[in-house]
mmCIF file of C-alpha atoms in Angstrom:
data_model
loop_
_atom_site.group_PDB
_atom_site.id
_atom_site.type_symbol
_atom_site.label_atom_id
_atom_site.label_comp_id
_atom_site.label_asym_id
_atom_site.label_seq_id
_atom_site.Cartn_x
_atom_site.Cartn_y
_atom_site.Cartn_z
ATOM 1 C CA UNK W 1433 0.000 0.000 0.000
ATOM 2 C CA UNK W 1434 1.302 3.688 -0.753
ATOM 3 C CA UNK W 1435 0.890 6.287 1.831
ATOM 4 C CA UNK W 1436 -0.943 8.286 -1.138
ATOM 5 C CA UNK W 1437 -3.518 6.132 -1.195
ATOM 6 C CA UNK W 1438 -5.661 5.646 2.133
ATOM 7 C CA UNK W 1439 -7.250 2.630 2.978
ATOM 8 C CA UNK W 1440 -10.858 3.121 3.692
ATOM 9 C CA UNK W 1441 -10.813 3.216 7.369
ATOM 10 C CA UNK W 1442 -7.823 5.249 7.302
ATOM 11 C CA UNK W 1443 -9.296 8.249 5.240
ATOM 12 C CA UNK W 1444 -8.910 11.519 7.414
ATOM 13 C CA UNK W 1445 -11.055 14.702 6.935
ATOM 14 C CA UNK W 1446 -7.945 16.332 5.608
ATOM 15 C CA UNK W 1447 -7.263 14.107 2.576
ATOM 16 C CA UNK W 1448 -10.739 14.292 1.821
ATOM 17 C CA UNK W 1449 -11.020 18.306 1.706
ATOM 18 C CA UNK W 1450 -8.082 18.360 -0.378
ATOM 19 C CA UNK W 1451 -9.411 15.993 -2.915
ATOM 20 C CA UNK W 1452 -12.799 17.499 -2.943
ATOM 21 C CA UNK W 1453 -10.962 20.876 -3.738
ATOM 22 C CA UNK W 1454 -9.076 19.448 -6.644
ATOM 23 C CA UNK W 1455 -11.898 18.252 -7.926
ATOM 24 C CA UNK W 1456 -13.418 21.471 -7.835
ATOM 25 C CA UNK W 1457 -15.645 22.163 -5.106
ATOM 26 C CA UNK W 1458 -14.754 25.317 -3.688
ATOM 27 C CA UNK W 1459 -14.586 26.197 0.604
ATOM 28 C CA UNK W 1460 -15.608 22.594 1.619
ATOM 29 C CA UNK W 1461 -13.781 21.543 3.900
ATOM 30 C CA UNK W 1462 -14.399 17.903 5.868
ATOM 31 C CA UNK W 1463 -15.334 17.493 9.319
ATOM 32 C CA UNK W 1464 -15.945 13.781 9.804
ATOM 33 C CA UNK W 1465 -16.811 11.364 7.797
ATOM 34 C CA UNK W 1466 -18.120 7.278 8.169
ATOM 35 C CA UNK W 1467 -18.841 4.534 5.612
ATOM 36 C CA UNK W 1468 -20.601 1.395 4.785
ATOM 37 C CA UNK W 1469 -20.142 -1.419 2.886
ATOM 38 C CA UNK W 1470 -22.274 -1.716 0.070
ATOM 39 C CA UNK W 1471 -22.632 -4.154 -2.908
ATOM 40 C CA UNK W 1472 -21.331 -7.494 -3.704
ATOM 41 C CA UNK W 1473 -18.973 -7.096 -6.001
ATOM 42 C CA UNK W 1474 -16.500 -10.720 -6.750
ATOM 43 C CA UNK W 1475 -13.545 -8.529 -7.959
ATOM 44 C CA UNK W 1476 -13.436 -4.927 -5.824
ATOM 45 C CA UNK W 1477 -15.758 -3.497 -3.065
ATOM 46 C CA UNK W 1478 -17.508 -0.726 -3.081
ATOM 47 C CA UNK W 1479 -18.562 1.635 0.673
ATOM 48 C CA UNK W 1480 -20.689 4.763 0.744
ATOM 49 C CA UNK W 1481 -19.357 7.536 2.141
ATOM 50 C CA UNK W 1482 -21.082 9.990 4.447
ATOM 51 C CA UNK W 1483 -19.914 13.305 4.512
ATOM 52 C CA UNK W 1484 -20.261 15.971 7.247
ATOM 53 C CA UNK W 1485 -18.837 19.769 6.250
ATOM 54 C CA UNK W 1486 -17.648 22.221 8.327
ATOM 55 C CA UNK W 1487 -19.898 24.875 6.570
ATOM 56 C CA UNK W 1488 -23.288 22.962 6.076
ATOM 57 C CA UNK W 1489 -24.101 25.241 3.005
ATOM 58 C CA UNK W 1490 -20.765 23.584 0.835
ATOM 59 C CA UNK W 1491 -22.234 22.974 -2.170
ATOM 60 C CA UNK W 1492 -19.816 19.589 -1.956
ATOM 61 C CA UNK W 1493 -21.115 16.129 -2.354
ATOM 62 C CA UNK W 1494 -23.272 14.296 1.059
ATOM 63 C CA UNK W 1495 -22.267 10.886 0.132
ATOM 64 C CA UNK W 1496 -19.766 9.326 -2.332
ATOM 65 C CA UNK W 1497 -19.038 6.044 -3.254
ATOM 66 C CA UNK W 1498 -15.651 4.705 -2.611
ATOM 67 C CA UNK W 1499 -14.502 1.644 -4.351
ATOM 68 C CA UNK W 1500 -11.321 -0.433 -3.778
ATOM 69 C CA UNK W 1501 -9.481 -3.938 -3.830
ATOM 70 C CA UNK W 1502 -11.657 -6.978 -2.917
ATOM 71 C CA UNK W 1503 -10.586 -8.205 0.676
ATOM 72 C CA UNK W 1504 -10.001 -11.892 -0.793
ATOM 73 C CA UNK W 1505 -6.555 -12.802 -1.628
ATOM 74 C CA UNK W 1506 -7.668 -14.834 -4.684
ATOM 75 C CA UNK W 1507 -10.170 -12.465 -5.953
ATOM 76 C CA UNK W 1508 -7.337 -9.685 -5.581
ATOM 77 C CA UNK W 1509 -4.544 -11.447 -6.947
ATOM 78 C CA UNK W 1510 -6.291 -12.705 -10.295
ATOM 79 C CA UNK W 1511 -7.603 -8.822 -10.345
ATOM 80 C CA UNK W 1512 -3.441 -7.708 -10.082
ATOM 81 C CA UNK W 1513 -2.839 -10.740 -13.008
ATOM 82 C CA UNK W 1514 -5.378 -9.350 -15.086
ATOM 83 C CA UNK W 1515 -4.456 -5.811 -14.831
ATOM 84 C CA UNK W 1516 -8.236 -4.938 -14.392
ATOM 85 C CA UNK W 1517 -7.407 -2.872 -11.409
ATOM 86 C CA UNK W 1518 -5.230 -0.576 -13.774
ATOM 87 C CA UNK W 1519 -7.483 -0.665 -16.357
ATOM 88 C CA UNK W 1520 -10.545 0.593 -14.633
ATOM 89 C CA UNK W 1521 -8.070 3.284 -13.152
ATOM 90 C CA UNK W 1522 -6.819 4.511 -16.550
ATOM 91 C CA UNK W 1523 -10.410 4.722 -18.039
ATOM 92 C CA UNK W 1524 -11.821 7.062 -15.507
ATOM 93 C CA UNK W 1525 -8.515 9.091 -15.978
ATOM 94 C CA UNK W 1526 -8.007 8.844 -19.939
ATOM 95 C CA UNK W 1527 -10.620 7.589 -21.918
ATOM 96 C CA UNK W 1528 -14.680 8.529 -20.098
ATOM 97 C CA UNK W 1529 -13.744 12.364 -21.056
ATOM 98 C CA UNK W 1530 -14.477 11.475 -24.667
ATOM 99 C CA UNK W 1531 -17.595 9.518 -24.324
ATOM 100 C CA UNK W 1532 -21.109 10.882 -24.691
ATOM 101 C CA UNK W 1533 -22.636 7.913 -22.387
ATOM 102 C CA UNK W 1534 -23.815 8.618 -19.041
ATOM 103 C CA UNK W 1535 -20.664 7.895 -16.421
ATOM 104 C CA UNK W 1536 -20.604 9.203 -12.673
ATOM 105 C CA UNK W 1537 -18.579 12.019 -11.767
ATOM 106 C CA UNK W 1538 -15.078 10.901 -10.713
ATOM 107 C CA UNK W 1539 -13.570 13.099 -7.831
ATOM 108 C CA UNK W 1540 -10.512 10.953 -7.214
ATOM 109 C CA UNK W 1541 -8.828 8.000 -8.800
ATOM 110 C CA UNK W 1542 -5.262 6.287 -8.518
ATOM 111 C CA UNK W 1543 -3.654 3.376 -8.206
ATOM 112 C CA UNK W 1544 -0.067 2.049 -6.824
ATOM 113 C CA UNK W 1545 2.818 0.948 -9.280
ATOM 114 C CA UNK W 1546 1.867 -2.857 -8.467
ATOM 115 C CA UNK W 1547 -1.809 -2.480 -9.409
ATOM 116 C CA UNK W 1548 -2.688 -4.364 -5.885
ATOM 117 C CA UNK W 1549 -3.897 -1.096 -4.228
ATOM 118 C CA UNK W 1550 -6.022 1.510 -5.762
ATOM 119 C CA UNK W 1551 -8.907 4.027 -4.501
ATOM 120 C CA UNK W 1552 -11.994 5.359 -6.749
ATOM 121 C CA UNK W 1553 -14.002 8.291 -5.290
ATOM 122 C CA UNK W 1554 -17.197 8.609 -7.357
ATOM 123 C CA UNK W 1555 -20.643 10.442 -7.331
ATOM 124 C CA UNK W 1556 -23.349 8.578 -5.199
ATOM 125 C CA UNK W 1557 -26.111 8.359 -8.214
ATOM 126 C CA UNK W 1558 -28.993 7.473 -5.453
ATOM 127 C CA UNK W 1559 -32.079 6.739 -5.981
ATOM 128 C CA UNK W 1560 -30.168 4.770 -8.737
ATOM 129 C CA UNK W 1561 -29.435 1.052 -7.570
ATOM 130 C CA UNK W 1562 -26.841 -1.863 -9.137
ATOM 131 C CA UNK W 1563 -28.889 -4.140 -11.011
ATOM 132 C CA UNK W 1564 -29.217 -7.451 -9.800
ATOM 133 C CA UNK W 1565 -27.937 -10.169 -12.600
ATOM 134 C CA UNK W 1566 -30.298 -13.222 -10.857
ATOM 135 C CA UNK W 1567 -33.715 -10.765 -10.793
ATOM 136 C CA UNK W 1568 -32.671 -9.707 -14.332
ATOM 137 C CA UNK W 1569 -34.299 -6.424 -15.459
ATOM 138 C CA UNK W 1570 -37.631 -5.363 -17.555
ATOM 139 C CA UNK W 1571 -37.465 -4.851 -21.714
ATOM 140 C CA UNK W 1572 -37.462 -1.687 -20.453
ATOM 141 C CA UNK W 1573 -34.361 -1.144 -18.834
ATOM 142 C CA UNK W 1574 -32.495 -3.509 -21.058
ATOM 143 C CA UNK W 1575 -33.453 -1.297 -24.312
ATOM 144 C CA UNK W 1576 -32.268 1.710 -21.960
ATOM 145 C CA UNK W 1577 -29.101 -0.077 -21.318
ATOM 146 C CA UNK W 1578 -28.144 -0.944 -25.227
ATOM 147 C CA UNK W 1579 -28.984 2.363 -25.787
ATOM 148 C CA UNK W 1580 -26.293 3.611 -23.881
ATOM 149 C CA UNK W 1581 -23.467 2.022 -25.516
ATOM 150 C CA UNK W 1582 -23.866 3.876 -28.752
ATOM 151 C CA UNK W 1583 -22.050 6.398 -26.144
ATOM 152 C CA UNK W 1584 -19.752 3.798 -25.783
ATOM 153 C CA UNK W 1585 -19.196 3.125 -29.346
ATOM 154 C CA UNK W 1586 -19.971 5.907 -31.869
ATOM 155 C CA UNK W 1587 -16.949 7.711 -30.036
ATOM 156 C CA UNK W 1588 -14.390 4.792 -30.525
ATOM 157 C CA UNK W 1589 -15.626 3.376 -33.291
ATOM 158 C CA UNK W 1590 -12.579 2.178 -35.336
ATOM 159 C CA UNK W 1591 -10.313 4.083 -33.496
ATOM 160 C CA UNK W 1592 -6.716 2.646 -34.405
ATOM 161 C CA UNK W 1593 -4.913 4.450 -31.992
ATOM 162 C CA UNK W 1594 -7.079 3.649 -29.119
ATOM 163 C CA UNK W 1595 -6.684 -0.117 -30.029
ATOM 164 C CA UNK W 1596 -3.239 -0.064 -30.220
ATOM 165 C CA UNK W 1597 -3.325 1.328 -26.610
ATOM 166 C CA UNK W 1598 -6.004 -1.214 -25.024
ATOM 167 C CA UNK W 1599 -4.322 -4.494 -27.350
ATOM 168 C CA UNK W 1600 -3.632 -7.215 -24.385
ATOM 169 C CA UNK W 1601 0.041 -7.341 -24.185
ATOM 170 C CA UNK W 1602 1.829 -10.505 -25.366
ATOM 171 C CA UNK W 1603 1.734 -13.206 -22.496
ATOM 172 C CA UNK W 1604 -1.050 -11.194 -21.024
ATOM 173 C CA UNK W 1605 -3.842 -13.149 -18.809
ATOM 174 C CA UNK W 1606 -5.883 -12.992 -21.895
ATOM 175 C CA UNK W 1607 -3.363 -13.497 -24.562
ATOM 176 C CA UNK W 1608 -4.406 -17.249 -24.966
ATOM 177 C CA UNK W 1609 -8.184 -16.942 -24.483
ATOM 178 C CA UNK W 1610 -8.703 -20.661 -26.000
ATOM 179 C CA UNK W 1611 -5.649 -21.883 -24.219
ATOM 180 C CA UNK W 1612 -7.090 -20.339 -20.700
ATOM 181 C CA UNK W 1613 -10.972 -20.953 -21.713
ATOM 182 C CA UNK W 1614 -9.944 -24.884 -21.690
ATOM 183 C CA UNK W 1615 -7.874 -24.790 -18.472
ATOM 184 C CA UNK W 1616 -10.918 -23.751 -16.802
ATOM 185 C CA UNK W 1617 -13.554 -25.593 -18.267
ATOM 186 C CA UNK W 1618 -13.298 -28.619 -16.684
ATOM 187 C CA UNK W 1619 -13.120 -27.261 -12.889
ATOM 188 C CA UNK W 1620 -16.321 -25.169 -14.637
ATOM 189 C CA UNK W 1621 -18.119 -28.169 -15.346
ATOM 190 C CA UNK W 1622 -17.675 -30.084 -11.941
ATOM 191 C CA UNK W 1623 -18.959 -26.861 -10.215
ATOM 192 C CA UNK W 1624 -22.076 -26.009 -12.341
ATOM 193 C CA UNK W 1625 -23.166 -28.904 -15.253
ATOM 194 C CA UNK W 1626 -25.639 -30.348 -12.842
ATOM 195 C CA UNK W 1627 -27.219 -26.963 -13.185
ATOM 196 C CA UNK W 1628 -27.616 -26.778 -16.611
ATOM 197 C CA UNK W 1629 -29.598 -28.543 -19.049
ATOM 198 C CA UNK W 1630 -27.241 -31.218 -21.840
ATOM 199 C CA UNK W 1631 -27.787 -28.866 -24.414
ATOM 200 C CA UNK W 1632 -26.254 -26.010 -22.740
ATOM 201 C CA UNK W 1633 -23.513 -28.072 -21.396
ATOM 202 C CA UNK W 1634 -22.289 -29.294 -25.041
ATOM 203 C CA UNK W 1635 -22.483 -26.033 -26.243
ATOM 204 C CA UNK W 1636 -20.176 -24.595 -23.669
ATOM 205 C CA UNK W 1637 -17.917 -27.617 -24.241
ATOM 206 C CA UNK W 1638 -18.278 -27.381 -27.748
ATOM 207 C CA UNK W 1639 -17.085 -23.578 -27.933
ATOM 208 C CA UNK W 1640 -13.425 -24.995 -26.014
ATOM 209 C CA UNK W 1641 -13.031 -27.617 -28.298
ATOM 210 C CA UNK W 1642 -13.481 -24.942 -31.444
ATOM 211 C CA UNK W 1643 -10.329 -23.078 -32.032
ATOM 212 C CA UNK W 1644 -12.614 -21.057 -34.492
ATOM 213 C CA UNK W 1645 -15.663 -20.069 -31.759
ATOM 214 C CA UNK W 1646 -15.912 -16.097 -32.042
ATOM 215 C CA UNK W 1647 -14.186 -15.591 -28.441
ATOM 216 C CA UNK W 1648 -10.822 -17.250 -29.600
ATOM 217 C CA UNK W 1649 -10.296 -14.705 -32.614
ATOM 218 C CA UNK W 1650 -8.803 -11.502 -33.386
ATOM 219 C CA UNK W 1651 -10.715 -8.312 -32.649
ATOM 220 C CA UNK W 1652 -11.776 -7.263 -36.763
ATOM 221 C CA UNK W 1653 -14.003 -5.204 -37.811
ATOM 222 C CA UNK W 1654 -15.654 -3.286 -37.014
ATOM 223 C CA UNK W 1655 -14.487 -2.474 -33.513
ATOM 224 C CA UNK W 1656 -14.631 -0.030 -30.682
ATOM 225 C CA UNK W 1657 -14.393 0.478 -26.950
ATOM 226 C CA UNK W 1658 -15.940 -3.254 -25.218
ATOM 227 C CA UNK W 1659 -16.895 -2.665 -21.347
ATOM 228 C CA UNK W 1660 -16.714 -6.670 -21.986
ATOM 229 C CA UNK W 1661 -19.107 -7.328 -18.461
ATOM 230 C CA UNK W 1662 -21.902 -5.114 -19.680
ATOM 231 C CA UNK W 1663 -24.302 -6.954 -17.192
ATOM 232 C CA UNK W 1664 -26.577 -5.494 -15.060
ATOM 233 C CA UNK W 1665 -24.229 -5.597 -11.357
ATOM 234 C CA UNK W 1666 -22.277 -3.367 -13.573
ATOM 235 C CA UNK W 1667 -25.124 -1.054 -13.976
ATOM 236 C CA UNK W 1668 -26.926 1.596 -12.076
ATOM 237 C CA UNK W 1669 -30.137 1.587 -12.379
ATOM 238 C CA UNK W 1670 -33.123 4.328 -11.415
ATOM 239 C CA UNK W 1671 -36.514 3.229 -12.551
ATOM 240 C CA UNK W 1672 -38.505 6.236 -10.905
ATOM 241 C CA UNK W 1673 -37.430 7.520 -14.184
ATOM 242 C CA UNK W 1674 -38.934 6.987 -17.716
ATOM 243 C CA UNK W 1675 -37.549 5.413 -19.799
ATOM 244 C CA UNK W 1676 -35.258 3.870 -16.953
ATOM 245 C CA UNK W 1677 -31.591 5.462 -16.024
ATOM 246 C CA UNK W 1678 -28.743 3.413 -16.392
ATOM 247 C CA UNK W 1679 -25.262 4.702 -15.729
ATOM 248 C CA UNK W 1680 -22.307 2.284 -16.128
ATOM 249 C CA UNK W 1681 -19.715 1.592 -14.069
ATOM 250 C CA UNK W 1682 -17.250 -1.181 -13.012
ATOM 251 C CA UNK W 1683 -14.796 -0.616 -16.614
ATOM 252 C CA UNK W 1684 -12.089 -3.371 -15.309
ATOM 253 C CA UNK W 1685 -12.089 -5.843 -18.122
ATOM 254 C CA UNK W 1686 -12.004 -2.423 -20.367
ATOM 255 C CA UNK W 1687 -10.734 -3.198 -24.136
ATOM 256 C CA UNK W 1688 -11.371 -2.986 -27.776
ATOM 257 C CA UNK W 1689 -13.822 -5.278 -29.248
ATOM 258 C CA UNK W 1690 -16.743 -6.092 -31.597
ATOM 259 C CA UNK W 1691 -19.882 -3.520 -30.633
ATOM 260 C CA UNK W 1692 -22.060 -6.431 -30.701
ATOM 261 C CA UNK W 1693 -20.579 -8.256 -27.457
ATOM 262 C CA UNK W 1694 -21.947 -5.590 -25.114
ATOM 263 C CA UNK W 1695 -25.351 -5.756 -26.554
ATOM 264 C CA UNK W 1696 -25.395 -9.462 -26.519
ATOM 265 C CA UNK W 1697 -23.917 -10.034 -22.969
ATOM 266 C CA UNK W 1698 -26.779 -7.231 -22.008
ATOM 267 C CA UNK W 1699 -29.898 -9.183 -23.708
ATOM 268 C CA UNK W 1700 -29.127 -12.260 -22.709
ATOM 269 C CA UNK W 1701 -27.594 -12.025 -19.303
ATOM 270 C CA UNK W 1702 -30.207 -9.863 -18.118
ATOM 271 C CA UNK W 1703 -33.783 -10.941 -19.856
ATOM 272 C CA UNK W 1704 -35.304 -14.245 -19.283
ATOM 273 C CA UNK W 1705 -34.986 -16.107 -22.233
ATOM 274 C CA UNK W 1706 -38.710 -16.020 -23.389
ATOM 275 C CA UNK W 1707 -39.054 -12.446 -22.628
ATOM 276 C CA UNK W 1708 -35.500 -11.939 -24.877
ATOM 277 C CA UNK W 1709 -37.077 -13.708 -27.766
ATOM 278 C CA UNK W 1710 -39.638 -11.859 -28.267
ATOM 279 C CA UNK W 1711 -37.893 -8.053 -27.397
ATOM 280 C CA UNK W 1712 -34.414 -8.370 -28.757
ATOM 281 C CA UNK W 1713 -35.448 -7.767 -32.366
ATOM 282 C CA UNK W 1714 -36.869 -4.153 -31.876
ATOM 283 C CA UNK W 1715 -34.223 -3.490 -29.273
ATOM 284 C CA UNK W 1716 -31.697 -4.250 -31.889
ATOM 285 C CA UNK W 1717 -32.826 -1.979 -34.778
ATOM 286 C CA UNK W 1718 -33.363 0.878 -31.938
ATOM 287 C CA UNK W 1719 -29.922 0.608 -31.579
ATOM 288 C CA UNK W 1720 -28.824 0.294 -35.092
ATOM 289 C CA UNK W 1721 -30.622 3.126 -36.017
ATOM 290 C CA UNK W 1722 -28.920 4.991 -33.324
ATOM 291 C CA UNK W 1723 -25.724 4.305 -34.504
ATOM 292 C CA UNK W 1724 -26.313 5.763 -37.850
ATOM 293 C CA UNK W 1725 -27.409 8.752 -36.087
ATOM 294 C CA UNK W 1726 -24.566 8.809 -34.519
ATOM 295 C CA UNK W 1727 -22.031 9.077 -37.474
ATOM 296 C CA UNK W 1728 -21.414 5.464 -38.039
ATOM 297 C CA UNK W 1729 -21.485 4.351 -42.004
ATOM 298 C CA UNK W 1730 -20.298 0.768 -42.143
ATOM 299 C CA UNK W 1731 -22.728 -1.008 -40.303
ATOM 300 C CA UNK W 1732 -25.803 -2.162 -42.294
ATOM 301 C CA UNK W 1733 -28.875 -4.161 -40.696
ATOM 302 C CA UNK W 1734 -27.909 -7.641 -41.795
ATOM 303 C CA UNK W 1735 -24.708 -6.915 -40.818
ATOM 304 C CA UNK W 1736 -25.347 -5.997 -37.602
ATOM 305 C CA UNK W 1737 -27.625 -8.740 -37.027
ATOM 306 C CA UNK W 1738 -25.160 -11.040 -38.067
ATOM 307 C CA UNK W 1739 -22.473 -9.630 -35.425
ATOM 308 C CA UNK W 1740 -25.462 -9.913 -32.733
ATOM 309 C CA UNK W 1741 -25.793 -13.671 -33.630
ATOM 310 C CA UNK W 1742 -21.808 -13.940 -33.311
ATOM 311 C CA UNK W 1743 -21.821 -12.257 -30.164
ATOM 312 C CA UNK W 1744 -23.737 -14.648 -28.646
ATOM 313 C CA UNK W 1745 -20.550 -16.165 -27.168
ATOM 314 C CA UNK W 1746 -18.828 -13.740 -25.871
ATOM 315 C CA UNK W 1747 -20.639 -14.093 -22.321
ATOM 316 C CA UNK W 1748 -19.255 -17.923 -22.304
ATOM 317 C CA UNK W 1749 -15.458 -16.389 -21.273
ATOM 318 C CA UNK W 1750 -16.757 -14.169 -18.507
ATOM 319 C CA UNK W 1751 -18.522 -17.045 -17.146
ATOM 320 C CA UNK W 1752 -16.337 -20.057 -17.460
ATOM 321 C CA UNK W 1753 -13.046 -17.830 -16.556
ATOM 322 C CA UNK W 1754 -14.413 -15.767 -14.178
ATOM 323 C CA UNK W 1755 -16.578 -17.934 -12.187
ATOM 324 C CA UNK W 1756 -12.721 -19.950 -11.581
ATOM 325 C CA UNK W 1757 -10.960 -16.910 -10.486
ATOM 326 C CA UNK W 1758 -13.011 -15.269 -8.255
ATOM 327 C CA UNK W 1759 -13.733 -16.066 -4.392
ATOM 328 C CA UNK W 1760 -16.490 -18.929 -4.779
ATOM 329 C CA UNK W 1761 -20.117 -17.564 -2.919
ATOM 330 C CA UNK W 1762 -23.221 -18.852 -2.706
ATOM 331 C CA UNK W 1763 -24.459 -15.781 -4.540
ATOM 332 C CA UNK W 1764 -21.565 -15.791 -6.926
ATOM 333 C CA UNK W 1765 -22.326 -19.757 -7.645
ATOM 334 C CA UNK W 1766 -26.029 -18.443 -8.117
ATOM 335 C CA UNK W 1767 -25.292 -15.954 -10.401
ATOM 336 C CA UNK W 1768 -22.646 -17.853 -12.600
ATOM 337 C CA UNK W 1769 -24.847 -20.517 -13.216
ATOM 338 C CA UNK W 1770 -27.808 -17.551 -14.295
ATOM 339 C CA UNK W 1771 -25.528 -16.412 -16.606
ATOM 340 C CA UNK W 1772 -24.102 -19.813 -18.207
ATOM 341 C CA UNK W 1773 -28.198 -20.774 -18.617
ATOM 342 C CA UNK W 1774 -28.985 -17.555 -20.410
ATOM 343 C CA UNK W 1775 -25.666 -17.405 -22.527
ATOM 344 C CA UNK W 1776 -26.089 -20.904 -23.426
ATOM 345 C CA UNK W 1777 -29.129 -20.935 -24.240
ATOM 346 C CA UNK W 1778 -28.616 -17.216 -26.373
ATOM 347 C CA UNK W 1779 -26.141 -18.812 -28.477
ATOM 348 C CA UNK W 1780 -28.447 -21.924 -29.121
ATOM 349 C CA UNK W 1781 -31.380 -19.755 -30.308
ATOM 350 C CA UNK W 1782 -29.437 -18.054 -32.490
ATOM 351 C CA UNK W 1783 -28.139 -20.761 -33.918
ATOM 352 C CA UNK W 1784 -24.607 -19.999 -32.834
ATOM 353 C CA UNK W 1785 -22.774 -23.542 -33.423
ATOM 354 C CA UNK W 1786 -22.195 -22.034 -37.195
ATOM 355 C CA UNK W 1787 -19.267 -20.303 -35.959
ATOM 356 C CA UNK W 1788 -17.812 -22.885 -34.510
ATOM 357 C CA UNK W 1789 -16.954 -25.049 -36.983
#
């Protein structure tokens, strides 16, 4: 741990004013603050902080939310491997200032040369709550949440310079996606295939045994900024609204990618599967459309529908990988095995297994 960067208990009222200045808000200055735990996050946690001013009329935030390195040694370590600490870190810093999506305010954010200790201050969004990935959300709030990543995208799209930047690094955690996909597949399978149904478990063994499956290749084209775990824990949600606010957060597995995985992993990670069929369609071509609108030319309908059906696997990685990696829970077991049903069962109705031969 660097001395620059607190630990949560250890954040005094001075380190706080000072940060709040930098970040703009003028005469506040910190008399005491507390926190709270909040979310469930399997890679980082996340407390709310409660703020009390020495001048009650500082125009300075009530509560922010803090978030931080997960408090299990495996879950933090395979976060350091993966660099998704860092990541998350640099986008706040670097890359939200040229997006047009809706992001929270960021009032502090740094991490320490290792990547095993870093500190996010951002803006509490309240009434807006995390989705929750076993409830899965309304047609509603998924159409609100594809809608936001032509933010995402229309910004980046086919942005060489940006790629270059985000391109995993040779011998990166990632580098061997097939190689790593396989090596934990079987400990996968033990854990969860008396969850599924036979048909989703030989179409997530299928996709390791395919060197060709979509997740195994090289980005392509077109491409453009990938949150790549666009599901709805990642998501803040406020439904008072209409349509529905979402604001995204959590950007650690950050990287350039086909547009189409985001929308897929949304869809079909967060709508039950009959309720998908019969909405994904319209939500589709309300998003295609938006694109255009947006500036991009090289996208037609069947194309993009195409990509959509190709996407289809790229929630199988996040699931099989990350369900291995991360401290095992009863909600995380709950929630990987949501997410391996719905993906599966995505890439079957699509009829997905084209791609993998």
């Amino acid at each position: 741990m660097t001395a620059d960067i607190p630990a949560i208990p250890n954040i005094e009222p001075s380190w706080l004013t000072e940060r709040l200045l930098a970040a703009g808000f003028k005469g506040c200055e910190v008399a005491s603050l507390s926190n709270e735990t909040i979310g469930t996050g399997q890679t980082a946690a996340c407390s709310r902080i409660a703020i009390s001013y020495a001048h009650p009329d500082s125009d300075a935030p009530a509560t922010l939310i803090a978030k931080y390195p997960s408090a299990s040694d495996l879950s933090r370590d395979s976060a350091v491997a993966m660099g998704i600490y860092r990541r998350e870190v640099e986008f706040y810093r670097d890359v939200a200032p040229k997006l047009t999506m809706a992001l929270p305010a960021i009032y502090y954010a740094d991490i320490d040369a290792q990547g095993a200790h870093f500190l996010i201050l951002m803006e509490d969004l309240a009434p807006a709550e995390p989705g929750d990935q076993l409830k899965g959300c309304t047609p509603e709030v998924a159409h609100a949440a594809v809608m936001e990543l032509v933010g995402l995208q229309a910004p980046t799209w086919c942005d060489a310079q940006l790629a270059r930047r985000l391109t995993e690094p040779e011998g990166g955690f990632f580098s061997d996606m097939h190689g790593l996909y396989n090596q934990m597949l079987p400990g996968f399978l033990d854990r969860f295939a008396g969850s599924l149904t036979a048909d989703e478990v030989a179409i997530i063994s299928q996709v390791g045994a395919s060197p060709a499956a979509p997740l195994f290749q090289p980005m392509g084209t077109p491409f453009c900024l990938e949150h790549r775990d666009y599901r709805l824990d990642n998501l803040l949600i406020d439904e008072t609204a209409d349509p529905p606010r979402v604001i995204v957060v959590d950007w650690q597995g950050l990287r350039m990618g086909r547009p189409l995985n985001d929308v897929a992993l949304c869809l079909a990670g967060g709508l039950d599967p009959v309720v998908r069929r019969r909405v994904e369609e319209d939500i589709l071509r309300a998003y295609h459309a938006a694109l255009l609108n947006a500036g991009v030319t090289d996208l037609d309908w069947a194309s993009c529908w195409q990509e959509y059906r190709r996407a289809s696997f790229a929630g199988f990685g996040l699931t099989v990988v990350a369900a291995m990696t991360v401290e095992q829970t009863p909600r995380g077991d709950a929630m990987f095995t949501a997410m391996a049903q719905r993906y599966a069962r995505h890439a079957l109705d699509m009829n997905a297994e084209a791609f993998l031969q």
